[in-house]
XYZ file of C-alpha atoms in Angstrom:
330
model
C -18.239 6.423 -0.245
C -16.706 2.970 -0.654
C -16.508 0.454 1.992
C -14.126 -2.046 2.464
C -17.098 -4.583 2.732
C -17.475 -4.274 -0.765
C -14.413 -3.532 -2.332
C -14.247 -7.864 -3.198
C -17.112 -7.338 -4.945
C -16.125 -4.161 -6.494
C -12.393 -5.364 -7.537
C -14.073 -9.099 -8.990
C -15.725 -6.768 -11.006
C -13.165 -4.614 -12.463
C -11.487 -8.496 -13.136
C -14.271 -9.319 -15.429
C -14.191 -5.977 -17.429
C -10.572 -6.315 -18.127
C -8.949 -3.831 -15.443
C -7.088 -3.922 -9.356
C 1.507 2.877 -0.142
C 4.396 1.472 -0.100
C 7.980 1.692 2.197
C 11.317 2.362 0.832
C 14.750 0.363 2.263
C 18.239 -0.933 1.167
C 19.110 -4.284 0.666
C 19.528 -7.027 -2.331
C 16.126 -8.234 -3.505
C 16.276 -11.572 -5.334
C 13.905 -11.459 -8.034
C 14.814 -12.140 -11.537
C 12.037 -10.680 -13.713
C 11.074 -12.894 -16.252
C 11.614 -16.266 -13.871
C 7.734 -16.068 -12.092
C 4.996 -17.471 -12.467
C 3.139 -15.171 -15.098
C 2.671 -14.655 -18.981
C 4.301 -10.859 -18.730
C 7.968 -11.162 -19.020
C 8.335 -7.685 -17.077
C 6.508 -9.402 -13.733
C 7.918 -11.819 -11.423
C 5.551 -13.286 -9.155
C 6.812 -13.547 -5.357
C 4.016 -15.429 -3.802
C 1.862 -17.249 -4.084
C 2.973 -19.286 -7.041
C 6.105 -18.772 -6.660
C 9.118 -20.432 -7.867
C 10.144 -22.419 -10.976
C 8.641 -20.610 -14.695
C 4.857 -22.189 -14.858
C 4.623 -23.054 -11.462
C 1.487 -21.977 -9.536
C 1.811 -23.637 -6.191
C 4.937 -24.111 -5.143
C 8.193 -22.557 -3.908
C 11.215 -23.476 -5.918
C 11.803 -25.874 -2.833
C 8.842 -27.904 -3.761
C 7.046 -26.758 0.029
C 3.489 -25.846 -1.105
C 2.460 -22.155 -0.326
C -1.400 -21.510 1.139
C -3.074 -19.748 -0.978
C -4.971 -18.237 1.873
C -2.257 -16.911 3.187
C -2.687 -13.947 1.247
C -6.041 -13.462 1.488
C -6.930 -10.292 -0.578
C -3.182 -8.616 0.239
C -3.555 -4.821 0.122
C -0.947 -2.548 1.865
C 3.105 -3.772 1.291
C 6.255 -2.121 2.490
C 10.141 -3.199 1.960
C 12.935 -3.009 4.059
C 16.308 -5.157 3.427
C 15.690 -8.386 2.351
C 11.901 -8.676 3.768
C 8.746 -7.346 2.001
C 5.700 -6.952 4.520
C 2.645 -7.746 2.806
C -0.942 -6.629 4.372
C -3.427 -9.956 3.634
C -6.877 -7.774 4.221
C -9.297 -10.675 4.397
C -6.825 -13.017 5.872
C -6.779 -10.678 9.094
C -2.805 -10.978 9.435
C 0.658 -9.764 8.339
C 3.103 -11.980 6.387
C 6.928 -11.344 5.943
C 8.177 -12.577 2.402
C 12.431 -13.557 2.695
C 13.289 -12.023 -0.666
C 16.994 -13.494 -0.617
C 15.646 -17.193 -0.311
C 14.676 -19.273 -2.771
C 11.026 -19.513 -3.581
C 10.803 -16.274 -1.585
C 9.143 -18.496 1.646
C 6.745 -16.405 3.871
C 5.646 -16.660 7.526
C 2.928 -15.020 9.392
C 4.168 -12.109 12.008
C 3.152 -13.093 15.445
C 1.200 -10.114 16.970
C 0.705 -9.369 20.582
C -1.587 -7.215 22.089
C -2.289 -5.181 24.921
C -5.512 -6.217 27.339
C -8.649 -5.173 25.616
C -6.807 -3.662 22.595
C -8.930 -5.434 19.587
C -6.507 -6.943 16.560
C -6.081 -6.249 13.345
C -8.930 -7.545 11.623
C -8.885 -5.650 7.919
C -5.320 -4.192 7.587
C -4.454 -2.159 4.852
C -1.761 0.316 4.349
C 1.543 -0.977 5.470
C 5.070 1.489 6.452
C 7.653 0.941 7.949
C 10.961 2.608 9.422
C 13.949 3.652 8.058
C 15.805 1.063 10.596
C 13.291 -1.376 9.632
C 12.597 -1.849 13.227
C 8.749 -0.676 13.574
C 6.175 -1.728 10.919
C 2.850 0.772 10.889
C -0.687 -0.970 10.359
C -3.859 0.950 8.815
C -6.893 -1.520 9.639
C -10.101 -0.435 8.078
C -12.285 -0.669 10.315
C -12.971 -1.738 14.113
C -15.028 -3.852 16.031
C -18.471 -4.242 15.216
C -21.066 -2.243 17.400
C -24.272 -2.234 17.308
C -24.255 -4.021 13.956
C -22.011 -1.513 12.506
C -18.234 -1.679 12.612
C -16.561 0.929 14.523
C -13.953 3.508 13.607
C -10.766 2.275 12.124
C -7.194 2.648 13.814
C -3.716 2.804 13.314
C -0.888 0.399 15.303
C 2.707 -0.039 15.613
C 4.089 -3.636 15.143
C 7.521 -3.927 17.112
C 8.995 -6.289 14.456
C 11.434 -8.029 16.746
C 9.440 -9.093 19.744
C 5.521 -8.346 17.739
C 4.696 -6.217 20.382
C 1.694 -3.936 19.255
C 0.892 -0.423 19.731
C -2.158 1.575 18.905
C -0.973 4.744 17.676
C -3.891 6.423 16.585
C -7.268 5.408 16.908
C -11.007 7.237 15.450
C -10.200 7.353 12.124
C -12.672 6.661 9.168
C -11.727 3.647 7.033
C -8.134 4.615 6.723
C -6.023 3.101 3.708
C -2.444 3.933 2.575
C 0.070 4.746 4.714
C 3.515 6.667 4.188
C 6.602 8.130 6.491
C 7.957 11.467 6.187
C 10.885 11.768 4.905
C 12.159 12.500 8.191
C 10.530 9.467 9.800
C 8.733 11.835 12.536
C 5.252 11.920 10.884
C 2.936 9.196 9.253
C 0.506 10.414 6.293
C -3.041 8.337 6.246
C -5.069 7.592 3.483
C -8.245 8.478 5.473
C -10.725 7.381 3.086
C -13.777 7.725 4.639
C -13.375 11.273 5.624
C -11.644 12.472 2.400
C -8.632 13.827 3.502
C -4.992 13.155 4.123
C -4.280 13.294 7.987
C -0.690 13.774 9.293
C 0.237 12.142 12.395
C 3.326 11.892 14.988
C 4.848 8.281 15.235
C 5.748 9.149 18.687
C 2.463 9.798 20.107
C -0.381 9.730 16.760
C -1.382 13.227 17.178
C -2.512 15.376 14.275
C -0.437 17.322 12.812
C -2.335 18.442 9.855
C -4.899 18.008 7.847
C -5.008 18.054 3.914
C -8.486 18.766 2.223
C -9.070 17.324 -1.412
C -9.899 19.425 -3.956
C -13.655 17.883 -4.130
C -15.818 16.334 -2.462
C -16.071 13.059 -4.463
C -12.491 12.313 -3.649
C -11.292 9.620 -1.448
C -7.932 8.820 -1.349
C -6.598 5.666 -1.400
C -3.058 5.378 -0.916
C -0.494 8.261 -0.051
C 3.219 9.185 -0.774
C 5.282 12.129 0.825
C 8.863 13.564 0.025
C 10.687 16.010 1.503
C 8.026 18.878 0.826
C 5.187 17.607 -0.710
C 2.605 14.782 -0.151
C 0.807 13.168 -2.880
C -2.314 10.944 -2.676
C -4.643 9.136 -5.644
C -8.056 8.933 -5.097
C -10.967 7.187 -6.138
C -12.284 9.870 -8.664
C -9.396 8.890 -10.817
C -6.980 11.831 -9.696
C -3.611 12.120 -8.372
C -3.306 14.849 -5.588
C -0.573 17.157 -4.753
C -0.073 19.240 -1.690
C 2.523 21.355 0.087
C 3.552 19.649 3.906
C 2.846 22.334 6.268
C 3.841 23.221 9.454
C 2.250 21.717 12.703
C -1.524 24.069 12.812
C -1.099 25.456 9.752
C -3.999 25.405 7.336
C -3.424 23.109 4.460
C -3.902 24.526 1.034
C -5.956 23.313 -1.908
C -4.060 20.442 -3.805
C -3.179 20.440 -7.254
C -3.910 17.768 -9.999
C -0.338 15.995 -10.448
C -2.043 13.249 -13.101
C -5.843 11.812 -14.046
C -5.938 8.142 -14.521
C -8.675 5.474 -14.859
C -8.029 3.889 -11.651
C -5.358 5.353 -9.274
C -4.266 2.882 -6.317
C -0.475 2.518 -5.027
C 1.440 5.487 -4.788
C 5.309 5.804 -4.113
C 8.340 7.647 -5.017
C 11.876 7.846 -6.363
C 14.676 9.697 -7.699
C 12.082 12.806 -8.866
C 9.778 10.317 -10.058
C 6.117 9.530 -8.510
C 5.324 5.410 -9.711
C 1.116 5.307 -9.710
C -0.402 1.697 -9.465
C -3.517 1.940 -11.920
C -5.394 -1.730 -11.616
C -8.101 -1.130 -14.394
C -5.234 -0.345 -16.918
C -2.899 -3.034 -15.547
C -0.070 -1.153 -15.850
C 1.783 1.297 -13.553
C 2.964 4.336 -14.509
C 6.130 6.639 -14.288
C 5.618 10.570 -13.775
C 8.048 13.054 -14.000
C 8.285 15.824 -11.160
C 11.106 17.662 -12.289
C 9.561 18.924 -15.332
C 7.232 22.357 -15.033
C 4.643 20.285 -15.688
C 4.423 16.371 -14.131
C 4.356 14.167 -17.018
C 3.654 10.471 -17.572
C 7.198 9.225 -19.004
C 6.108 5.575 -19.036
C 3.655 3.180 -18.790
C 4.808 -0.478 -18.095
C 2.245 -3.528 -18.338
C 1.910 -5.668 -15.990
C -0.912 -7.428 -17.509
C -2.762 -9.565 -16.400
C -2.078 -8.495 -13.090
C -4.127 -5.424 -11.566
C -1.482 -3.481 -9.144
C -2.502 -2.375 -5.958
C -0.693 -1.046 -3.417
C 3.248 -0.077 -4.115
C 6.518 -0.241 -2.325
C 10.291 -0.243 -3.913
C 13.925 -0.738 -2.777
C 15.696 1.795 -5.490
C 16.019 -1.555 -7.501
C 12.483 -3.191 -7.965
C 9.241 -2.184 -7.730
C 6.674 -4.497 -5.874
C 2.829 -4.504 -5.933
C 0.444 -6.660 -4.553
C -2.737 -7.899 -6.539
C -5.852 -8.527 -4.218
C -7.954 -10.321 -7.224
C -5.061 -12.984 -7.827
C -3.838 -12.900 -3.934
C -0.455 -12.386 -6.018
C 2.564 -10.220 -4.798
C 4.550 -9.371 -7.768
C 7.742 -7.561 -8.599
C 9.554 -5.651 -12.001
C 12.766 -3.533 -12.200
C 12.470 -0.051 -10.979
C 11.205 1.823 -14.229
């Protein structure tokens, strides 16, 4: 099992050989791919290093942009005009303003309950179809008796930053992903091995979905209508049928194998897989009686994390660079 402890160490790694959940929304995004910061002419870089073509640490107002403000940024979710970004290591949640230039970012203030502890690791990010309630994986808890405790899942009340633990015991719990009818949440629970399906209204289980084997830990999840798909560390890309509340999951089937599944997400009969030691993402068909790869599109040398689109671009973040990035919808 990998902890989040170590992923750093695992991910500077991957960097040196060569190799690295995401919320849907309307709106107008404002990149221009090609414009960023960043050799590949497919990427545009949103922050940091943001800005005019070559620039690396400024907005295209000249205001510099803190580096450590996205500290390690994991889990990322869309919703109009504002992409939610997850900064792991920075221990906080930063909205990007997509129709501004330079794409500026603040910090969302959080406020919690007496004696609930704060986000310290968060990782997957979702959000609402109103864009009014922002869901927070963090990986782990508190320490305890030198060991840190289960992780937990909250609701962030964008407006005020009112927090909410929705659902709390969980083991080291990673991407995140609404049904599509907004009444469930799927977790990444990558510690355990499974994919856990929860109520947003009060973070009970719904189901549970097995993997296929027992070296499988997913790491980010995606879920349509009937289906809900999940990549996991053992390079595969999982596929099972949403079942009704205490009904039995069955075994998942193999949608794709990959050298390094991360972000997962969805569109138009098309899964989009993040795969960081390829630097690339790729494009899978679901239509066809067999789910095929259709495209692979470099984004070299960035290593793609977690995903999130807006039915125009796709965005990923890159924890190695700190970068969050953005190309056309493939």
């Amino acid at each position: 099992m990998l902890k989040r402890a170590h992923w750093p160490i695992l991910m500077l790694t991957l960097a040196l050989a060569g190799c690295g959940g995401g919320g849907g929304g309307g709106g107008t995004p404002a990149p221009t791919p090609g414009t960023g910061s960043t050799s590949n002419s497919n990427v545009t870089t949103i922050a940091p290093g943001a800005g005019p073509a070559g620039s690396t640490s400024s907005t295209a107002t000249g205001q510099p942009i803190s580096v450590s403000g996205f500290s390690y940024p994991q889990g990322i979710a869309v919703s109009g005009s504002t992409l939610y970004v997850a900064n792991t290591s920075g221990q906080s949640i930063s909205a990007i303003a997509l129709n501004q230039p330079g794409y500026p970012f603040t910090s969302i203030p959080l406020k919690y309950s007496s004696g609930e502890p704060p986000l310290t690791q968060p990782t997957g990010l979702a959000i609402s179809s109103d864009g009014t309630t922002l869901y927070v994986a963090n990986w782990s808890g508190p320490v305890i008796a030198g060991q840190p405790g289960p992780g937990f899942i909250d609701s962030v009340d964008i407006a005020t930053g009112n927090v909410t633990r929705l659902a709390s015991g969980l083991n080291n719990p990673d991407g995140l992903a609404l049904s599509a009818d907004g009444n469930s949440l799927f977790v990444a629970n990558h510690g355990k091995g499974d994919v856990l399906q929860i109520s947003t209204t009060g973070g009970t289980t719904i189901a549970t979905y097995y993997p296929a084997s027992s070296a499988s830990y997913p790491w980010s999840v995606y879920a349509d209508s009937s289906s809900v798909y999940a990549t996991n560390s053992n390079g595969t890309v999982s596929k099972w049928a949403i079942v009704p509340s205490g009904t039995p999951s069955s075994p998942p089937t193999t949608v794709a194998t990959l050298a390094s599944p991360a972000g997962i997400t969805g569109a138009n009969g098309y899964l989009y897989v993040a795969d960081y030691q390829a630097e690339a993402i790729n494009k899978i068909d679901l239509t066809s009686a067999t789910p095929t790869v259709v495209a692979t599109v470099s984004v070299y040398p960035r290593q793609p994390f977690f995903l999130a689109h807006d039915n125009t671009y796709l965005y990923f973040t890159d924890g190695n660079s700190g970068s969050v990035n953005a190309i056309p919808l493939p």
